[in-house]
Short mmCIF file of C-alpha atoms in Angstrom, two decimals:
data_model
loop_
_atom_site.label_atom_id
_atom_site.label_comp_id
_atom_site.label_asym_id
_atom_site.label_seq_id
_atom_site.Cartn_x
_atom_site.Cartn_y
_atom_site.Cartn_z
CA MET A 67 -0.02 0.13 -0.01
CA THR A 68 1.41 3.26 -1.00
CA THR A 69 1.62 6.31 1.38
CA ILE A 70 -1.32 8.03 -0.12
CA GLU A 71 -3.34 4.96 -0.14
CA PHE A 72 -2.49 4.52 3.49
CA ILE A 73 -3.46 8.04 4.35
CA PHE A 74 -6.87 7.77 2.59
CA ALA A 75 -7.69 4.44 4.10
CA ILE A 76 -6.90 5.59 7.64
CA LEU A 77 -8.76 8.85 7.27
CA ALA A 78 -11.64 7.12 5.63
CA LEU A 79 -11.94 4.88 8.70
CA LEU A 80 -11.14 7.41 11.45
CA LEU A 81 -13.59 10.07 10.10
CA THR A 82 -16.34 7.63 9.85
CA PRO A 83 -18.86 8.01 12.81
CA GLY A 84 -18.46 5.56 15.51
CA PRO A 85 -18.24 5.29 19.21
CA THR A 86 -15.00 7.12 19.83
CA ASN A 87 -16.08 9.98 17.42
CA THR A 88 -19.35 10.19 19.06
CA LEU A 89 -17.83 10.61 22.47
CA LEU A 90 -15.30 13.21 21.07
CA ALA A 91 -18.11 15.22 19.60
CA VAL A 92 -20.50 14.95 22.64
CA GLY A 93 -17.57 15.74 25.09
CA ALA A 94 -16.41 18.69 23.15
CA ALA A 95 -20.08 20.09 22.75
CA ALA A 96 -20.32 19.91 26.53
CA GLY A 97 -16.88 21.14 27.54
CA GLY A 98 -15.58 23.10 24.59
CA PHE A 99 -12.63 22.63 22.28
CA ARG A 100 -9.76 23.49 24.63
CA ALA A 101 -11.14 21.26 27.51
CA SER A 102 -11.45 18.39 25.04
CA LEU A 103 -7.92 18.30 23.87
CA PRO A 104 -6.95 15.56 26.40
CA TYR A 105 -9.44 13.39 24.37
CA MET A 106 -7.19 13.49 21.35
CA VAL A 107 -4.06 12.33 23.45
CA ALA A 108 -6.22 9.43 24.89
CA GLU A 109 -7.36 8.43 21.58
CA VAL A 110 -3.78 8.52 19.92
CA LEU A 111 -2.35 6.42 22.92
CA ALA A 112 -5.19 3.92 22.82
CA TYR A 113 -4.99 3.31 19.06
CA LEU A 114 -1.27 2.85 19.40
CA ILE A 115 -1.53 0.52 22.26
CA VAL A 116 -3.91 -1.69 20.19
CA VAL A 117 -2.18 -1.41 16.72
CA ILE A 118 1.34 -1.85 17.78
CA PRO A 119 0.92 -5.36 19.23
CA LEU A 120 -1.49 -6.37 16.34
CA ALA A 121 0.87 -5.33 13.56
CA THR A 122 3.99 -6.75 15.22
CA VAL A 123 2.88 -9.94 17.04
CA ALA A 124 -0.86 -10.75 17.49
CA ALA A 125 -2.14 -11.22 13.79
CA PRO A 126 -1.26 -14.88 13.67
CA LEU A 127 -2.45 -15.50 17.19
CA LEU A 128 -5.91 -13.98 16.59
CA SER A 129 -6.44 -15.99 13.47
CA ALA A 130 -5.60 -19.16 15.43
CA TYR A 131 -7.95 -18.45 18.31
CA PRO A 132 -11.40 -17.13 16.84
CA MET A 133 -12.79 -17.19 20.33
CA ALA A 134 -10.49 -14.43 21.41
CA THR A 135 -11.80 -12.21 18.59
CA ALA A 136 -15.42 -13.04 19.88
CA ALA A 137 -14.46 -12.04 23.36
CA LEU A 138 -13.04 -8.73 22.30
CA LYS A 139 -16.15 -8.02 20.41
CA ALA A 140 -18.50 -8.99 23.42
CA GLY A 141 -16.36 -6.68 25.64
CA ALA A 142 -16.59 -3.76 23.38
CA ALA A 143 -20.33 -4.25 22.86
CA MET A 144 -20.83 -4.13 26.54
CA TRP A 145 -18.60 -1.12 27.07
CA ILE A 146 -20.36 0.91 24.32
CA PHE A 147 -23.72 -0.02 25.60
CA TYR A 148 -22.75 1.26 28.99
CA LEU A 149 -21.64 4.35 27.51
CA ALA A 150 -24.86 4.78 25.58
CA ILE A 151 -26.89 4.49 28.89
CA ARG A 152 -24.59 6.97 30.62
CA LEU A 153 -25.07 9.53 27.84
CA TRP A 154 -28.82 9.05 27.75
CA LEU A 155 -29.43 9.52 31.38
CA PRO A 156 -29.46 13.12 32.65
CA GLU A 157 -25.91 14.34 33.71
CA SER A 158 -25.25 14.21 37.44
CA GLY A 159 -23.50 16.98 39.15
CA GLN A 160 -20.71 14.83 40.28
CA ALA A 161 -19.23 13.51 36.93
CA ARG A 162 -18.90 14.59 33.35
CA ALA A 163 -20.78 12.18 30.94
CA VAL A 164 -17.63 12.07 28.69
CA GLY A 165 -13.90 12.14 29.99
CA ALA A 166 -10.56 11.20 28.53
CA ARG A 167 -10.82 7.79 30.30
CA HIS A 168 -13.92 7.06 28.49
CA VAL A 169 -12.42 8.06 25.11
CA PHE A 170 -9.26 5.87 25.95
CA ILE A 171 -11.26 2.80 26.87
CA THR A 172 -13.62 3.23 24.02
CA THR A 173 -10.79 3.49 21.54
CA LEU A 174 -9.10 0.48 23.05
CA LEU A 175 -12.31 -1.57 22.33
CA ASN A 176 -13.13 0.01 18.99
CA PRO A 177 -13.10 -2.27 16.09
CA LYS A 178 -11.48 0.39 14.00
CA ALA A 179 -8.23 -0.32 15.90
CA VAL A 180 -8.37 -3.89 15.10
CA ILE A 181 -9.06 -3.09 11.30
CA ILE A 182 -6.00 -0.68 11.44
CA GLY A 183 -3.63 -3.13 13.17
CA LEU A 184 -4.62 -6.32 11.16
CA VAL A 185 -5.67 -4.99 7.75
CA ILE A 186 -4.14 -1.40 6.92
CA MET A 187 -0.87 -1.26 8.87
CA PRO A 188 2.05 -3.20 7.40
CA HIS A 189 3.12 -6.01 9.66
CA GLY A 190 6.64 -6.33 10.94
CA THR A 191 9.06 -5.29 13.55
CA LEU A 192 8.61 -2.03 15.40
CA LEU A 193 11.53 -0.61 13.60
CA ALA A 194 10.31 -1.61 10.15
CA ILE A 195 6.73 -0.05 10.72
CA GLY A 196 7.95 2.87 12.76
CA PRO A 197 7.44 5.48 9.98
CA ARG A 198 4.01 4.34 9.32
CA LEU A 199 3.19 4.54 13.10
CA ALA A 200 4.37 8.04 13.18
CA LEU A 201 2.04 8.83 10.33
CA LEU A 202 -0.69 6.92 11.83
CA ALA A 203 -0.40 8.90 15.09
CA GLY A 204 -0.59 12.22 13.11
CA LEU A 205 -3.53 11.09 11.25
CA ILE A 206 -5.42 9.97 14.43
CA ALA A 207 -4.65 13.45 16.09
CA ALA A 208 -6.11 15.21 13.01
CA ALA A 209 -9.09 13.14 12.72
CA SER A 210 -9.77 13.42 16.53
CA LEU A 211 -9.33 17.34 16.35
CA SER A 212 -11.85 17.46 13.43
CA TRP A 213 -14.47 15.64 15.66
CA ILE A 214 -13.65 17.75 18.72
CA ALA A 215 -14.07 20.89 16.54
CA PHE A 216 -17.29 19.60 15.08
CA GLY A 217 -18.68 18.99 18.62
CA ALA A 218 -17.19 22.25 20.16
CA PHE A 219 -18.35 24.62 17.33
CA ALA A 220 -21.13 22.99 15.32
CA LEU A 221 -23.03 21.28 18.13
CA SER A 222 -22.25 23.64 21.08
CA ALA A 223 -25.03 25.43 23.05
CA GLY A 224 -24.97 28.14 20.34
CA GLY A 225 -25.09 25.67 17.47
CA ARG A 226 -27.91 23.91 15.78
CA PHE A 227 -28.32 21.26 18.50
CA LYS A 228 -28.75 21.66 22.18
CA ARG A 229 -26.30 19.81 24.40
CA ALA A 230 -29.05 17.47 25.64
CA HIS A 231 -30.12 16.55 22.05
CA MET A 232 -26.44 15.84 21.16
CA ARG A 233 -26.07 13.53 24.26
CA ARG A 234 -29.18 11.71 23.18
CA LEU A 235 -28.19 11.49 19.61
CA GLY A 236 -24.83 10.10 20.76
CA ALA A 237 -26.50 7.50 23.00
CA VAL A 238 -28.57 6.33 20.03
CA VAL A 239 -25.43 5.99 17.86
CA LEU A 240 -23.53 4.12 20.61
CA ALA A 241 -26.51 1.82 21.27
CA ALA A 242 -26.88 1.09 17.56
CA PHE A 243 -23.12 0.26 17.32
CA SER A 244 -23.40 -1.92 20.43
CA LEU A 245 -26.23 -3.91 18.84
CA PHE A 246 -24.21 -4.10 15.53
CA LEU A 247 -21.27 -5.59 17.44
CA THR A 248 -23.54 -8.00 19.41
CA SER A 249 -25.24 -9.20 16.17
CA SER A 250 -21.85 -9.83 14.52
CA LEU A 251 -21.21 -12.40 17.31
CA ILE A 252 -24.29 -14.33 16.35
CA ARG A 253 -23.19 -14.76 12.71
#
């Protein structure tokens, strides 16, 4: 895969709405752009934590143990459903609905990370794939910032949607994604 193809493949995947992007937009709509910057760092770190072992070691192991893949999907579906409920319920005064920890865990469980690590990233030693990992980190940061900007500016209280509507819409997207993951376990 050429560098241009790699860039387009990664951006197409990362800019597609999903659980992490929903949290980025909802969190930024509630807290603003600057307060949401730690979400970008959490997302980059989580993707790298998943992608590096997959691209360097785990690809052959996961194909040998299909139950491990099913367990990962089940865990991801449960976490995403939990986040959907948390977004749907009214915000309590004690905790924010979205935090960097939520973005980090959701990204760790996001199937996009597995697709990147097993399909898009080249496989090999850490030294061999290092330049693509650096490019990947930059693309993740750029995609993350675009979702944060979308949430902070387009969906803020002064924007078209009110925060409560955005939280509910985010909850519906997350619940649908959780159901999609669960249904993929049945096939």
